[in-house]
């Protein structure tokens, strides 16, 4: 580069033709076609971020429409750059192109002067072009003074307005212009332009350096070229990343990988030492957090995407991100990004920024792994709703109760499953060893009954009240109620009359396939202090009369089907809770619904419901038929439209000790 005629790269390599403009093809192609078809408007508005080429395209347009070269010497609508008009424009002596800075000429008097000069025809040219930069800086009075001239200018006048804030331009001005929105320039396109300039200037620069310069430009090529000039002035003809990063005050990417490694290992001491290194190096805390957010974003891309093409960094660094992504999941990275954003806001308004930075990074190390609470609830429901295997002479297993002084544990209720199988297989009362009916032991109401839960968990030794109360009778009461001999199903004579209800209380809390809808059960369940649990939380303990249903005896329980649908699509499962199965024959399940609204929405989900029905009920299910029955009505105040997932989960947290322990002891967070 010459010392006497040195120009900064942004001026020296400013595009002189439409095809040299970077990343604005949608604007250049439209303008070129308008010139070729002689369909130029009288006013254009170029809007977009700084440094993306608005004024440059305006100048090229002014040169092109005033170019006097013959058509065979021009490349379509491009200026020839050789005629007198083009040369005078390049040398700044063309009187037909007037550039105005609206930031300093924004008064009514300035606009009046412009209106007076508009009446003078172009001298030695075809068009008189007014390029007004930062037009949004004009006052409202100046805009109003320009309205009439802008609406009906002389045929030889062309207005080109450029602005970074088009929202500040009056609508009356916008309606008189053709608007073109310039877009930010992507990092790869800036890198490509920098490589071309390096070849022209005989400068060597590694890939990491060019990527750093492009990211510093933040979508503006002019800003990137300014950083490029600074890099060349520092490094000379050999630009290296290490020297450039130190000069620009950029935090080394190794520091971010070191931090995420401490977060993965939950090492607070390492984080504190890292903050000390940041302070000693003189890095700006907010600059560090900006780089950290970009680093976490790249990790999130690596975890989410099948490839790393969206990570704007060197190829070797992209491979490293792909490896490091195995230490995190998406939920954890989202929480880390949230902490980084909150820490940035706290530092902005804090008098002790170092403490805020240390606090934010220590939160990252203390953060537990994310667990989807919906999956936890689904697994609990599966445990309680799984049908027991048929009992064929085996002795009922004795449940094992473990006491723990630390955390509650949940054991599968083997005794409950055996009792449930007995109640399903035999409607007759149990008998003792002598064949006489065995009287059930009186059952005391549990201290607290969680809604829709059957798992029993022992309490710590120092507490006499169990942390998690069973949803059915305690183990001791079940042992009294169960027979001491192998269970065998008793034969049942077919009869048209419904069987009488057994005086023995049901030990199974899971409703059968042909029980009423889940939301329509209003039977009260016992609760601590003599209270009751109302609505859908209380399950029916009275069996329904059998229905003549043919092959319907092959169908599994209704509740697992409803819960599987609800875990996949909660709104469909909520609607299905208001329905009740009636019959099944030839692979067709008849289901009663309360109104046409439920029928229409459930029929729209026919394929989705069939998929779950074939996987849970029977493979031979061919269709689900919905019928409106007035007797099937949801309880008052428990309609599908009133369902609030947040309130539902809060109530679960309040009523259910298992979910409450997940929140209180394991740091669970409510994400719906």
Tab-separated table of N, CA and C in Angstrom, residues 4 20 65 69 111 168 177 256 264 276 353-354 373 415 417 434 503 513:
chain	number	residue	atom	x	y	z
A	4	UNK	N	1.687	7.657	0.266
A	4	UNK	CA	1.207	8.988	-0.126
A	4	UNK	C	-0.272	8.992	-0.486
A	20	UNK	N	-20.529	-5.913	-7.709
A	20	UNK	CA	-19.521	-5.927	-6.664
A	20	UNK	C	-20.123	-5.774	-5.271
A	65	UNK	N	-27.591	5.693	-14.304
A	65	UNK	CA	-28.616	6.375	-15.102
A	65	UNK	C	-28.056	7.601	-15.818
A	69	UNK	N	-22.106	6.256	-22.054
A	69	UNK	CA	-21.472	5.300	-22.963
A	69	UNK	C	-22.528	4.595	-23.799
A	111	UNK	N	-34.762	22.425	3.484
A	111	UNK	CA	-35.657	21.797	2.512
A	111	UNK	C	-36.130	22.823	1.485
A	168	UNK	N	-38.969	5.971	11.885
A	168	UNK	CA	-39.066	7.387	12.223
A	168	UNK	C	-39.447	8.261	11.027
A	177	UNK	N	-42.556	6.653	-1.777
A	177	UNK	CA	-41.263	6.066	-2.157
A	177	UNK	C	-41.402	4.568	-2.398
A	256	UNK	N	-13.626	-20.118	27.570
A	256	UNK	CA	-15.026	-20.553	27.625
A	256	UNK	C	-15.124	-22.073	27.735
A	264	UNK	N	-19.517	-28.575	34.067
A	264	UNK	CA	-19.820	-30.008	33.940
A	264	UNK	C	-19.314	-30.789	35.141
A	276	UNK	N	-10.679	-14.773	38.638
A	276	UNK	CA	-9.458	-14.042	38.996
A	276	UNK	C	-8.579	-13.816	37.768
A	353	UNK	N	-19.490	-5.410	40.263
A	353	UNK	CA	-19.686	-6.311	39.118
A	353	UNK	C	-18.971	-7.647	39.270
A	354	UNK	N	-17.806	-7.669	39.919
A	354	UNK	CA	-17.096	-8.942	40.070
A	354	UNK	C	-17.912	-9.923	40.904
A	373	UNK	N	-40.423	-32.867	34.519
A	373	UNK	CA	-41.360	-33.308	35.545
A	373	UNK	C	-42.507	-34.110	34.954
A	415	UNK	N	-48.293	-56.337	46.869
A	415	UNK	CA	-49.515	-56.786	47.538
A	415	UNK	C	-50.727	-56.183	46.864
A	417	UNK	N	-51.064	-55.315	43.724
A	417	UNK	CA	-51.313	-55.946	42.447
A	417	UNK	C	-52.008	-57.284	42.627
A	434	UNK	N	-61.194	-72.781	56.152
A	434	UNK	CA	-62.308	-73.704	56.345
A	434	UNK	C	-63.412	-73.507	55.335
A	503	UNK	N	-69.590	-56.915	49.650
A	503	UNK	CA	-69.433	-56.112	50.861
A	503	UNK	C	-67.973	-55.835	51.162
A	513	UNK	N	-61.832	-50.758	32.664
A	513	UNK	CA	-61.983	-50.177	31.324
A	513	UNK	C	-63.361	-49.557	31.136
